[in-house]
Coordinates of C-alpha atoms and ligand atoms in Angstrom, one line a residue:
Chain G
X3 CA 24.0 27.1 -9.8
X4 CA 25.0 24.6 -7.2
X5 CA 26.4 22.4 -9.9
X6 CA 28.8 25.2 -10.9
X7 CA 29.9 25.6 -7.3
X8 CA 30.4 21.9 -7.1
X9 CA 32.5 21.8 -10.2
X10 CA 34.8 24.4 -8.6
X11 CA 35.1 22.4 -5.4
X12 CA 35.8 19.3 -7.3
X13 CA 38.9 20.7 -8.8
X14 CA 39.9 22.0 -5.4
X15 CA 39.6 18.6 -3.8
X16 CA 41.1 16.8 -6.7
X17 CA 44.6 17.3 -5.4
X18 CA 43.9 15.8 -2.0
X19 CA 41.9 12.7 -3.2
X20 CA 43.3 9.7 -4.9
X21 CA 44.0 10.9 -8.5
X22 CA 43.5 7.5 -10.1
X23 CA 39.9 7.1 -8.9
X24 CA 39.0 10.4 -10.6
X25 CA 40.4 9.4 -13.9
X26 CA 38.7 6.1 -13.9
X27 CA 35.1 7.1 -13.3
X28 CA 33.8 10.6 -12.9
X29 CA 30.5 9.5 -11.3
X30 CA 32.2 7.5 -8.5
X31 CA 34.6 10.4 -7.8
X32 CA 31.8 13.0 -7.5
X33 CA 30.2 10.8 -4.9
X34 CA 33.4 10.5 -3.0
X35 CA 34.2 14.1 -2.5
X36 CA 32.4 16.6 -0.4
X37 CA 30.5 14.0 1.5
X38 CA 30.5 16.3 4.5
X39 CA 28.7 19.1 2.6
X40 CA 27.1 17.9 -0.6
X41 CA 25.4 14.8 -1.9
X42 CA 24.7 14.0 -5.5
X43 CA 21.1 12.6 -6.1
X44 CA 21.5 9.2 -7.6
X45 CA 18.2 9.6 -9.4
X46 CA 18.4 13.1 -11.1
X47 CA 22.1 13.9 -10.6
X48 CA 21.3 17.2 -8.8
X49 CA 24.0 18.3 -6.3
X50 CA 22.3 18.8 -3.0
X51 CA 23.5 20.7 0.1
X52 CA 23.5 18.2 2.9
X53 CA 21.9 20.7 5.3
X54 CA 19.0 21.3 2.9
X55 CA 18.7 17.5 2.3
X56 CA 18.6 16.8 6.0
X57 CA 15.9 19.5 6.5
X58 CA 13.9 17.8 3.7
X59 CA 14.1 14.5 5.6
X60 CA 16.6 13.1 3.1
X61 CA 14.4 13.6 0.1
X62 CA 15.8 15.2 -3.1
X63 CA 14.5 18.7 -3.4
X64 CA 14.4 18.4 -7.2
X65 CA 13.1 15.0 -8.1
X66 CA 11.6 13.7 -4.8
X67 CA 14.0 10.7 -4.7
X68 CA 13.8 9.2 -1.2
X69 CA 17.3 8.4 0.1
X70 CA 17.7 5.4 2.4
X71 CA 17.7 6.4 6.1
X72 CA 18.8 4.6 9.2
X73 CA 16.6 3.5 12.1
X74 CA 17.7 6.4 14.3
X75 CA 16.7 9.1 11.7
X76 CA 13.4 7.2 11.0
X77 CA 12.5 7.2 14.7
X78 CA 13.4 10.9 15.0
X79 CA 11.1 11.9 12.2
X80 CA 8.2 9.6 13.1
X81 CA 7.7 9.6 16.8
X82 CA 7.1 12.4 19.3
X83 CA 10.2 13.7 21.0
X84 CA 10.9 11.9 24.3
X85 CA 8.0 9.6 23.9
X86 CA 10.0 6.5 23.3
X87 CA 10.7 3.4 25.4
X88 CA 12.9 0.8 23.7
X89 CA 12.5 -2.9 24.0
X90 CA 15.2 -5.7 24.2
X91 CA 18.1 -3.4 23.4
X92 CA 20.6 -5.9 24.8
X93 CA 19.6 -8.8 22.6
X94 CA 22.5 -9.9 20.4
X95 CA 23.1 -12.4 17.6
X96 CA 25.2 -15.5 18.1
X97 CA 26.8 -17.6 15.4
X98 CA 24.8 -20.8 15.8
X99 CA 25.9 -22.4 12.6
X100 CA 29.6 -21.4 13.1
X101 CA 29.3 -19.5 9.8
X102 CA 32.8 -18.3 8.7
X103 CA 33.2 -14.5 9.2
X104 CA 29.8 -13.9 10.8
X105 CA 30.9 -13.2 14.3
X106 CA 33.4 -10.7 13.1
X107 CA 30.9 -9.0 10.9
X108 CA 28.4 -8.7 13.8
X109 CA 31.0 -7.2 16.0
X110 CA 32.3 -4.6 13.6
X111 CA 28.8 -3.5 12.5
X112 CA 27.5 -3.1 16.0
X113 CA 30.6 -1.0 16.7
X114 CA 30.3 1.2 13.6
X115 CA 26.5 1.7 13.7
X116 CA 26.1 1.8 17.5
X117 CA 23.2 -0.7 17.4
X118 CA 23.2 -4.4 18.0
X119 CA 20.9 -5.6 15.3
X120 CA 18.9 -4.9 12.1
X121 CA 15.7 -3.9 14.0
X122 CA 14.9 -1.5 16.7
X123 CA 11.7 -2.1 18.6
X124 CA 9.8 -0.2 21.2
X125 CA 6.8 1.9 22.2
X126 CA 6.3 5.5 21.3
X127 CA 3.7 8.2 20.4
X128 CA 2.6 9.6 17.1
X129 CA 1.1 13.1 17.8
X130 CA 0.2 11.8 21.2
X131 CA -1.2 8.4 20.1
X132 CA 0.5 5.3 21.7
X133 CA 1.8 2.6 19.4
X134 CA 4.4 -0.2 19.4
X135 CA 6.9 -0.1 16.6
X136 CA 9.7 -1.9 14.8
X137 CA 12.1 0.0 12.6
X138 CA 14.5 -2.0 10.5
X139 CA 18.1 -0.9 9.9
X140 CA 19.0 -1.3 6.3
X141 CA 22.7 -0.8 7.0
X142 CA 23.0 -3.8 9.3
X143 CA 23.8 -6.8 7.0
X144 CA 21.3 -5.3 4.6
X145 CA 18.6 -5.3 7.2
X146 CA 18.5 -9.0 7.0
X147 CA 16.4 -11.1 9.4
X148 CA 18.1 -13.6 11.7
X149 CA 17.0 -15.0 15.1
X150 CA 17.3 -11.6 16.9
X151 CA 15.2 -9.7 14.3
X152 CA 12.5 -12.4 14.5
X153 CA 12.5 -12.6 18.3
X154 CA 12.5 -8.8 18.8
X155 CA 9.6 -8.3 16.4
X156 CA 7.6 -11.2 17.8
X157 CA 8.1 -9.9 21.4
X158 CA 7.0 -6.4 20.3
X159 CA 3.8 -7.8 18.8
X160 CA 3.1 -9.8 22.0
X161 CA 3.7 -6.7 24.1
X162 CA 1.3 -4.8 21.8
X163 CA -1.3 -7.5 22.6
X164 CA -0.8 -7.0 26.3
X165 CA -1.0 -3.3 26.1
X166 CA -3.8 -3.4 23.5
X167 CA -1.8 -1.1 21.1
X168 CA -1.5 -0.8 17.4
X169 CA 1.8 -1.8 15.7
X170 CA 3.7 0.1 13.0
X171 CA 6.7 -1.6 11.4
X172 CA 9.0 0.2 9.0
X173 CA 10.4 -2.5 6.7
X174 CA 13.8 -2.3 5.0
X175 CA 15.5 -5.6 4.4
X176 CA 17.3 -7.9 2.0
X177 CA 15.4 -10.9 3.4
X178 CA 16.4 -13.8 5.6
X179 CA 19.9 -13.8 6.9
X180 CA 21.9 -16.5 5.1
X181 CA 24.5 -16.8 7.9
X182 CA 21.9 -18.2 10.3
X183 CA 20.5 -20.7 7.8
X184 CA 17.2 -22.3 8.6
X185 CA 17.0 -20.5 11.9
X186 CA 16.6 -17.3 9.8
X187 CA 14.0 -18.8 7.5
X188 CA 12.0 -20.0 10.5
X189 CA 11.8 -16.3 11.7
X190 CA 9.4 -15.6 8.8
X191 CA 6.9 -18.1 10.3
X192 CA 7.6 -16.8 13.8
X193 CA 6.8 -13.2 13.1
X194 CA 3.9 -14.1 10.9
X195 CA 2.4 -16.1 13.7
X196 CA 2.8 -13.1 16.1
X197 CA 1.1 -10.9 13.5
X198 CA -1.8 -13.3 13.4
X199 CA -2.1 -13.4 17.2
X200 CA -2.1 -9.6 17.4
X201 CA -4.7 -9.5 14.5
X202 CA -7.0 -12.0 16.3
X203 CA -7.3 -9.4 19.1
X204 CA -8.8 -6.9 16.7
X205 CA -5.6 -4.7 16.9
X206 CA -4.3 -2.7 14.0
X207 CA -1.0 -3.4 12.2
X208 CA 0.4 -0.9 9.7
X209 CA 3.3 -2.0 7.6
X210 CA 5.4 0.8 6.0
X211 CA 7.6 -0.5 3.2
X212 CA 10.7 1.5 2.5
X213 CA 13.6 0.9 0.1
X214 CA 14.6 -1.9 -0.2
X215 CA 12.2 -4.6 1.0
X216 CA 12.7 -8.0 -0.5
X217 CA 12.9 -11.8 0.0
X218 CA 11.8 -13.2 3.3
X219 CA 10.6 -10.0 4.8
X220 CA 8.3 -9.3 1.8
X221 CA 7.2 -13.0 2.1
X222 CA 6.2 -12.4 5.7
X223 CA 5.3 -9.5 7.9
X224 CA 5.9 -6.7 5.3
X225 CA 3.0 -8.1 3.3
X226 CA 0.7 -8.8 6.2
X227 CA -0.3 -5.3 7.4
X228 CA -4.0 -4.5 7.8
X229 CA -2.8 -1.4 5.9
X230 CA 0.3 -1.3 3.8
X231 CA 1.9 2.0 2.9
X232 CA 5.1 2.4 0.8
X233 CA 7.5 5.3 0.3
X234 CA 7.7 6.4 -3.4
X235 CA 9.9 4.3 -5.7
X236 CA 11.0 1.9 -3.1
X237 CA 12.1 -1.5 -4.3
X238 CA 9.6 -4.1 -3.2
X239 CA 9.6 -7.7 -4.3
X240 CA 10.2 -11.4 -3.4
X241 CA 12.9 -12.5 -5.8
X242 CA 15.9 -10.3 -6.6
X243 CA 15.8 -8.4 -9.9
X244 CA 19.1 -10.1 -11.0
X245 CA 17.8 -13.6 -10.2
X246 CA 14.7 -13.0 -12.3
X247 CA 16.7 -11.5 -15.2
X248 CA 18.9 -14.6 -15.1
X249 CA 15.9 -16.9 -15.0
X250 CA 13.9 -15.4 -17.8
X251 CA 17.0 -14.2 -19.8
X252 CA 15.5 -10.7 -20.3
X253 CA 16.1 -7.2 -19.0
X254 CA 13.3 -6.0 -16.7
X255 CA 11.8 -2.5 -17.0
X256 CA 12.8 0.1 -14.5
X257 CA 9.5 0.3 -12.8
X258 CA 9.4 -3.4 -12.1
X259 CA 9.2 -4.2 -8.4
X260 CA 8.7 -0.5 -7.3
X261 CA 6.1 0.9 -4.9
X262 CA 4.2 2.2 -7.9
X263 CA 4.2 -1.3 -9.5
X264 CA 3.0 -2.8 -6.3
X265 CA 0.2 -0.2 -6.0
X266 CA -0.9 -0.9 -9.6
X267 CA -1.0 -4.7 -9.0
X268 CA -3.0 -4.3 -5.8
X269 CA -0.4 -5.3 -3.2
X270 CA -0.2 -2.1 -1.2
X271 CA -2.8 0.4 -0.1
X272 CA -1.1 3.7 -0.8
X273 CA 2.1 5.5 -1.4
X274 CA 3.0 8.3 1.0
X275 CA 5.9 10.8 0.7
X276 CA 8.3 10.8 3.7
X277 CA 7.3 14.3 4.7
X278 CA 3.6 13.2 4.8
X279 CA 4.2 9.9 6.5
X280 CA 3.7 10.9 10.1
X281 CA 0.6 12.8 9.3
X282 CA -0.7 9.9 7.3
X283 CA -0.1 7.4 10.1
X284 CA -1.7 9.8 12.6
X285 CA -4.8 10.2 10.4
X286 CA -5.2 6.4 10.1
X287 CA -4.7 5.9 13.8
X288 CA -7.3 8.6 14.6
X289 CA -9.9 7.0 12.4
X290 CA -9.3 3.7 14.1
X291 CA -9.8 5.3 17.4
X292 CA -12.9 7.1 16.2
X293 CA -11.4 10.5 16.9
X294 CA -12.6 13.1 14.4
X295 CA -10.7 16.3 13.6
X296 CA -8.6 17.8 16.4
X297 CA -10.4 16.4 19.3
Chain J
X233 CA 20.6 -54.9 8.3
X234 CA 23.4 -53.8 10.5
X235 CA 23.4 -53.5 14.3
X236 CA 22.2 -50.0 14.4
X237 CA 19.3 -50.8 12.1
X238 CA 18.2 -53.6 14.3
X239 CA 18.4 -51.4 17.4
X240 CA 16.3 -48.7 15.6
X241 CA 13.7 -51.4 14.8
X242 CA 13.7 -52.6 18.4
X243 CA 13.0 -49.0 19.6
X244 CA 10.2 -48.6 17.1
X245 CA 8.6 -51.8 18.4
X246 CA 9.0 -50.7 22.0
X247 CA 7.4 -47.3 21.1
X248 CA 4.5 -49.1 19.5
X249 CA 4.0 -51.3 22.5
X250 CA 4.0 -48.3 24.9
X251 CA 1.6 -46.5 22.7
X252 CA -0.8 -49.4 22.5
X253 CA -0.6 -49.7 26.3
X254 CA -1.2 -46.0 26.6
X255 CA -4.3 -46.2 24.5
X256 CA -5.8 -49.2 26.3
X257 CA -4.9 -48.2 29.8
X258 CA -5.2 -44.4 29.6
X259 CA -1.9 -44.0 31.5
X260 CA 0.3 -41.2 30.1
X261 CA 3.7 -42.5 29.2
X262 CA 4.6 -39.8 26.6
X263 CA 7.9 -39.1 28.6
X264 CA 9.0 -42.6 27.9
X265 CA 8.2 -42.3 24.2
X266 CA 10.0 -39.0 24.1
X267 CA 13.2 -40.4 25.5
X268 CA 13.0 -43.4 23.2
X269 CA 12.6 -41.1 20.2
X270 CA 15.6 -39.2 21.3
X271 CA 17.6 -42.4 21.4
X272 CA 16.4 -43.4 18.0
X273 CA 17.3 -40.0 16.5
X274 CA 20.8 -40.3 17.9
X275 CA 21.2 -43.8 16.3
X276 CA 20.0 -42.4 13.0
X277 CA 22.6 -39.7 13.3
X278 CA 25.4 -42.2 14.0
X279 CA 24.4 -44.1 10.9
X280 CA 24.9 -41.3 8.5
X281 CA 28.5 -40.6 7.5
X282 CA 27.6 -38.7 4.2
X283 CA 28.9 -35.2 3.7
X284 CA 26.2 -32.4 3.3
X285 CA 27.1 -32.1 -0.4
X286 CA 26.6 -35.8 -1.0
X287 CA 23.2 -35.5 0.7
X288 CA 22.3 -32.5 -1.5
X289 CA 23.0 -34.8 -4.5
X290 CA 20.8 -37.5 -3.1
X291 CA 18.0 -35.1 -2.4
X292 CA 18.1 -33.9 -6.0
X293 CA 18.3 -37.4 -7.6
X294 CA 16.1 -37.4 -10.6
X295 CA 14.8 -40.9 -9.6
X296 CA 14.0 -39.9 -6.1
X297 CA 10.4 -40.6 -5.1
X298 CA 8.1 -37.7 -5.7
X299 CA 4.6 -36.6 -4.7
X300 CA 3.1 -39.4 -7.0
X301 CA 5.1 -42.2 -5.4
X302 CA 3.9 -41.1 -2.0
X303 CA 0.3 -40.6 -3.0
X304 CA 0.4 -44.2 -4.4
X305 CA 2.2 -45.6 -1.4
X306 CA 0.4 -43.8 1.4
X307 CA -3.0 -42.5 0.5
X308 CA -6.1 -44.5 -0.2
X309 CA -8.8 -43.2 -2.6
X310 CA -6.9 -40.0 -3.4
X311 CA -9.0 -37.4 -5.3
X312 CA -7.1 -34.4 -6.7
X313 CA -8.6 -30.9 -6.5
X314 CA -7.6 -28.0 -8.7
X315 CA -7.3 -24.2 -8.8
X316 CA -7.1 -21.2 -6.5
X317 CA -10.5 -19.9 -7.5
X318 CA -8.9 -16.6 -8.6
X319 CA -6.4 -17.0 -11.4
X320 CA -5.6 -20.5 -12.5
X321 CA -4.5 -24.0 -11.5
X322 CA -0.8 -24.3 -10.7
X323 CA 0.4 -27.8 -11.4
X324 CA 3.6 -27.2 -9.4
X325 CA 1.4 -27.9 -6.3
X326 CA -0.9 -31.0 -6.1
X327 CA -3.6 -31.1 -3.6
X328 CA -6.6 -33.2 -2.7
X329 CA -8.3 -35.5 -0.2
X330 CA -8.0 -39.2 0.7
X331 CA -7.3 -41.6 3.6
X332 CA -4.1 -42.3 5.4
X333 CA -5.0 -45.5 7.2
X334 CA -8.3 -44.6 9.0
X335 CA -7.7 -40.9 8.8
X336 CA -9.4 -38.7 6.2
X337 CA -6.8 -36.0 5.3
X338 CA -6.2 -33.1 3.0
X339 CA -2.9 -33.8 1.2
X340 CA -0.8 -31.0 -0.4
X341 CA 2.6 -31.4 -2.1
X342 CA 5.0 -29.6 -4.3
X343 CA 5.1 -31.6 -7.5
X344 CA 8.4 -32.2 -9.3
X345 CA 8.2 -34.2 -12.4
X346 CA 10.3 -37.2 -13.3
X347 CA 10.7 -36.4 -17.0
X348 CA 11.1 -33.2 -19.0
X349 CA 7.4 -33.2 -20.2
X350 CA 6.1 -33.4 -16.7
X351 CA 8.6 -30.9 -15.4
X352 CA 7.6 -28.4 -18.0
X353 CA 3.9 -28.9 -17.0
X354 CA 4.8 -28.6 -13.4
X355 CA 7.4 -25.9 -13.7
X356 CA 10.0 -28.2 -12.0
X357 CA 8.0 -28.0 -8.8
X358 CA 8.5 -24.2 -8.4
X359 CA 5.1 -22.7 -7.7
X360 CA 3.6 -19.4 -8.7
X361 CA 1.5 -17.4 -6.1
X362 CA -1.6 -19.2 -7.3
X363 CA -0.1 -22.5 -6.3
X364 CA 0.3 -21.3 -2.7
X365 CA -3.3 -19.8 -2.8
X366 CA -4.6 -23.2 -4.0
X367 CA -2.8 -24.8 -1.1
X368 CA -4.3 -22.3 1.4
X369 CA -7.8 -22.8 -0.1
X370 CA -7.5 -26.5 0.5
X371 CA -6.1 -26.0 4.1
X372 CA -9.1 -23.7 5.0
X373 CA -11.4 -26.3 3.5
X374 CA -9.7 -28.9 5.7
X375 CA -10.2 -26.7 8.7
X376 CA -13.9 -26.4 7.9
X377 CA -14.3 -30.1 7.7
X378 CA -12.0 -30.9 10.6
X379 CA -9.6 -32.9 8.5
X380 CA -5.9 -33.0 9.3
X381 CA -3.6 -31.5 6.7
X382 CA -0.5 -33.3 5.5
X383 CA 2.0 -31.3 3.4
X384 CA 5.0 -32.6 1.5
X385 CA 7.8 -30.3 0.7
X386 CA 9.8 -30.8 -2.5
X387 CA 10.9 -27.6 -4.3
X388 CA 14.1 -25.8 -5.2
X389 CA 12.1 -22.7 -4.4
X390 CA 9.1 -20.5 -5.3
X391 CA 9.3 -19.4 -9.0
X392 CA 11.3 -16.3 -9.7
X393 CA 9.6 -14.6 -12.7
X394 CA 7.6 -11.6 -13.9
X395 CA 4.2 -13.1 -13.5
X396 CA 5.0 -14.4 -10.1
X397 CA 6.0 -11.0 -8.9
X398 CA 3.0 -9.3 -10.5
X399 CA 0.7 -11.6 -8.8
X400 CA 2.4 -11.2 -5.4
X401 CA 4.7 -14.2 -4.7
X402 CA 5.7 -12.5 -1.4
X403 CA 2.1 -11.9 -0.3
X404 CA 1.0 -15.4 -1.2
X405 CA 3.8 -17.0 0.9
X406 CA 3.3 -14.6 3.8
X407 CA -0.4 -15.4 3.9
X408 CA 0.2 -19.1 4.1
X409 CA 2.6 -18.6 7.0
X410 CA 0.1 -16.5 8.9
X411 CA -2.9 -18.7 8.3
X412 CA -1.1 -22.0 8.9
X413 CA 0.1 -20.7 12.3
X414 CA -3.5 -20.5 13.4
X415 CA -5.3 -23.2 11.3
X416 CA -7.7 -25.0 13.6
X417 CA -6.8 -28.5 12.5
X418 CA -3.6 -30.6 12.8
X419 CA -0.8 -29.9 10.2
X420 CA 2.0 -32.3 9.5
X421 CA 4.8 -31.4 7.1
X422 CA 7.4 -33.7 5.6
X423 CA 10.4 -32.5 3.6
X424 CA 10.8 -35.4 1.1
X425 CA 13.5 -33.9 -1.2
X426 CA 14.6 -30.3 -1.5
X427 CA 13.2 -27.7 0.8
X428 CA 14.2 -24.5 -0.9
X429 CA 13.7 -21.3 1.2
X430 CA 10.4 -19.4 1.5
X431 CA 8.7 -21.4 -1.2
X432 CA 9.2 -24.5 0.9
X433 CA 8.3 -22.9 4.2
X434 CA 4.9 -21.9 2.8
X435 CA 3.9 -25.5 3.2
X436 CA 6.0 -26.0 6.4
X437 CA 4.3 -24.3 9.3
X438 CA 3.1 -27.3 11.2
X439 CA 2.5 -29.2 14.5
X440 CA 5.1 -31.7 13.4
X441 CA 7.8 -31.2 10.8
X442 CA 9.7 -34.3 9.6
X443 CA 12.5 -34.7 7.1
X444 CA 13.5 -37.7 5.2
X445 CA 17.0 -38.7 6.2
X446 CA 18.6 -37.5 2.9
X447 CA 16.3 -34.5 2.3
X448 CA 17.7 -31.0 2.6
X449 CA 16.0 -27.8 3.9
X450 CA 17.8 -24.5 3.4
X451 CA 17.4 -20.7 3.5
X452 CA 19.3 -20.5 0.2
X453 CA 20.7 -23.1 -2.3
X454 CA 24.3 -24.0 -1.7
X455 CA 25.0 -22.5 -5.2
X456 CA 23.3 -19.2 -4.3
X457 CA 25.1 -19.0 -1.0
X458 CA 28.5 -19.7 -2.7
X459 CA 28.0 -17.1 -5.4
X460 CA 27.0 -14.4 -2.9
X461 CA 29.4 -15.1 -0.1
X462 CA 32.3 -16.9 -1.8
X463 CA 31.8 -15.0 -5.1
X464 CA 32.0 -18.4 -6.8
X465 CA 28.9 -20.7 -7.4
X466 CA 31.4 -23.5 -8.1
X467 CA 32.2 -23.6 -4.4
X468 CA 28.6 -24.9 -3.5
X469 CA 30.2 -27.9 -1.9
X470 CA 31.8 -25.7 0.7
X471 CA 28.7 -23.6 1.2
X472 CA 26.7 -26.8 1.8
X473 CA 28.8 -27.4 4.9
X474 CA 28.1 -23.9 6.3
X475 CA 24.4 -23.9 5.8
X476 CA 23.5 -26.8 8.1
X477 CA 20.8 -28.0 5.7
X478 CA 20.8 -31.7 6.5
X479 CA 18.1 -33.5 8.6
X480 CA 20.6 -34.2 11.3
X481 CA 21.7 -30.6 11.6
X482 CA 18.2 -29.3 11.6
X483 CA 17.1 -31.8 14.3
X484 CA 19.9 -30.5 16.4
X485 CA 18.9 -26.9 15.8
X486 CA 15.3 -27.9 16.7
X487 CA 14.0 -26.7 13.4
X488 CA 12.4 -30.1 12.7
X489 CA 10.9 -32.7 15.1
X490 CA 12.1 -36.0 13.6
X491 CA 14.0 -37.8 10.9
X492 CA 12.4 -40.5 8.7
X493 CA 14.8 -43.3 7.8
X494 CA 15.6 -44.0 4.1
X495 CA 16.7 -47.4 2.6
X496 CA 20.5 -47.6 2.4
X497 CA 21.9 -45.4 -0.3
X498 CA 18.8 -43.2 -0.5
X499 CA 15.0 -43.2 -1.0
X500 CA 15.4 -43.8 -4.8
X501 CA 16.7 -47.3 -4.1
X502 CA 13.3 -48.4 -2.7
X503 CA 10.4 -46.0 -3.1
X504 CA 7.9 -48.4 -1.6
X505 CA 9.9 -49.0 1.5
X506 CA 10.4 -45.2 1.9
X507 CA 6.7 -44.6 1.5
X508 CA 6.0 -47.3 4.1
X509 CA 8.4 -45.5 6.6
X510 CA 6.8 -42.2 5.9
X511 CA 3.3 -43.7 6.3
X512 CA 4.1 -45.2 9.7
X513 CA 5.4 -41.9 11.0
X514 CA 2.4 -40.0 9.7
X515 CA -0.1 -42.5 11.3
X516 CA 1.7 -42.1 14.7
X517 CA 1.5 -38.3 14.4
X518 CA -2.1 -38.3 13.3
X519 CA -3.0 -40.6 16.2
X520 CA -1.4 -38.2 18.6
X521 CA -2.5 -34.9 17.1
X522 CA -6.2 -35.8 16.4
X523 CA -6.6 -36.6 20.0
X524 CA -5.7 -33.1 21.1
X525 CA -8.1 -30.3 21.8
X526 CA -7.8 -28.0 18.9
X527 CA -7.2 -24.9 20.9
X528 CA -4.4 -26.6 22.8
X529 CA -3.0 -27.8 19.5
X530 CA -2.9 -24.3 18.0
X531 CA -1.4 -22.9 21.2
X532 CA 1.3 -25.5 21.2
X533 CA 2.0 -24.9 17.5
X534 CA 2.5 -21.2 18.3
X535 CA 4.9 -22.0 21.1
X536 CA 6.8 -24.3 18.9
X537 CA 7.2 -21.8 16.1
X538 CA 7.9 -19.1 18.6
X539 CA 10.8 -21.0 20.3
X540 CA 13.0 -21.4 17.1
X541 CA 16.0 -19.2 17.1
X542 CA 19.3 -18.7 18.9
X543 CA 20.4 -15.4 20.5
X544 CA 22.0 -13.9 23.5
X545 CA 20.5 -11.4 26.0
Ligands
LIG734 ZN1 16.9 14.0 -7.4

């Protein structure tokens, strides 16, 4: 039914959008129009009303496709209202290698997204239980990890040690940030070392893997949780799909490097739907604290 | 030998004298040694007019000394050990025990072959997860028997393939980073050729990280960087300039602790002399690190890893 409505609107908007784009590719064009009211599910093609989609935490009502969400939305749906204290909000990236175009990119992204970097860290409550957290921002240079991401996460783990708190990190990243060269790669070691220090104190670290988590983040803290949870059908892997296809000169099956694939091969503990995530985290935290039922 | 070479040699001799004096007298002169080392590194820097792309070519030289040359040149009574005890033995990483001078060590290295047969067997030095798990098994063994660990890095990267992903390439590398950060025995890493991304770093979390003068260490290959950012892998030459992947650049960025001199033209011109240079650096580092209390050592290692990065706040 919504499809019909959409078709009508499509014709109505045709006149005001660039005509050429429409003729070239119908799929692209349907994504372009009605952004403010409708979204087409990339997985099943269903046309979804944005209000319904938002209410369903950006999960397709028809096929359960989990759309990517930004750090702000993730924090809103995970932590108790008004429970949050942010860490290191003023920390900013420099351009230590003098990499061409990097400074400009940082500037324009922090302006358009309203955040300084690809991770937000802090302390908050999940149904009243205190945790430290890191939430990666997939829209900030693909959630890539440079000096700031490494430093913010490491400090967050260290604060969690001081406060004797569990840590939850929501991962979403294309890996190490090329524009900071070896300084980026070194952040993998840095955060892993902080995870180990936190772990040595007997504290809990839950890694939540969301779409997409690849490269240097998969090869460091994303894979190091005491408990690793993934959202359904997230891309999780070390090497990029295209790189592997080029190396082995074969097409890879669709399910390769998905959450389901990782579960089957024994690299994550469980898959949880977005609308069950908070409850799942809360239940795990309660068992770790020895709190049964609704005590 | 030119003037700079002679000066470097003089500094080396001076350092050796001070160290001997320190050992016999018990007086701490590590500040002196530090400043001499700094002087030496500056001299090495001034010696090296090659472009980053030229250095990439030297680092990838087919005839460049590999794990085998260094085992022969540095380690006495080497015995190789195999397998990760879980899946198989990965020939892309070689590990075992032996002596460096008076020190019993566990030695682990990426293994690039020098001909096509060996490269097929060793997968061109690109490990699968089981290679990293073998390395970690040997490191934990070294920790148990209080042997220092010496890692040589020489890989274009961890292997990108179906089996590698199915068996958790990401997890294997991550586990090494985590465990190495807290391993209760000294770790020394040396980049001898190519240090390619996470697959290199998985042997590179150490108390001391050295690079051979013409080795490279990078988050991504110049070709990969060029094809992503410049949309043209043919512009790798340009990308090599941006990435700051040479030993000089990385010393400046404090990613590594020192540069090991190569014979003029590159290590391939004299594998024996190169091995000798590496050995003397290793012996100095072993002397220093084995004297430290192991808890101090691990704490200092954490602080060192923790301090890498450049940002504003
Ligand atoms: Zn759908």
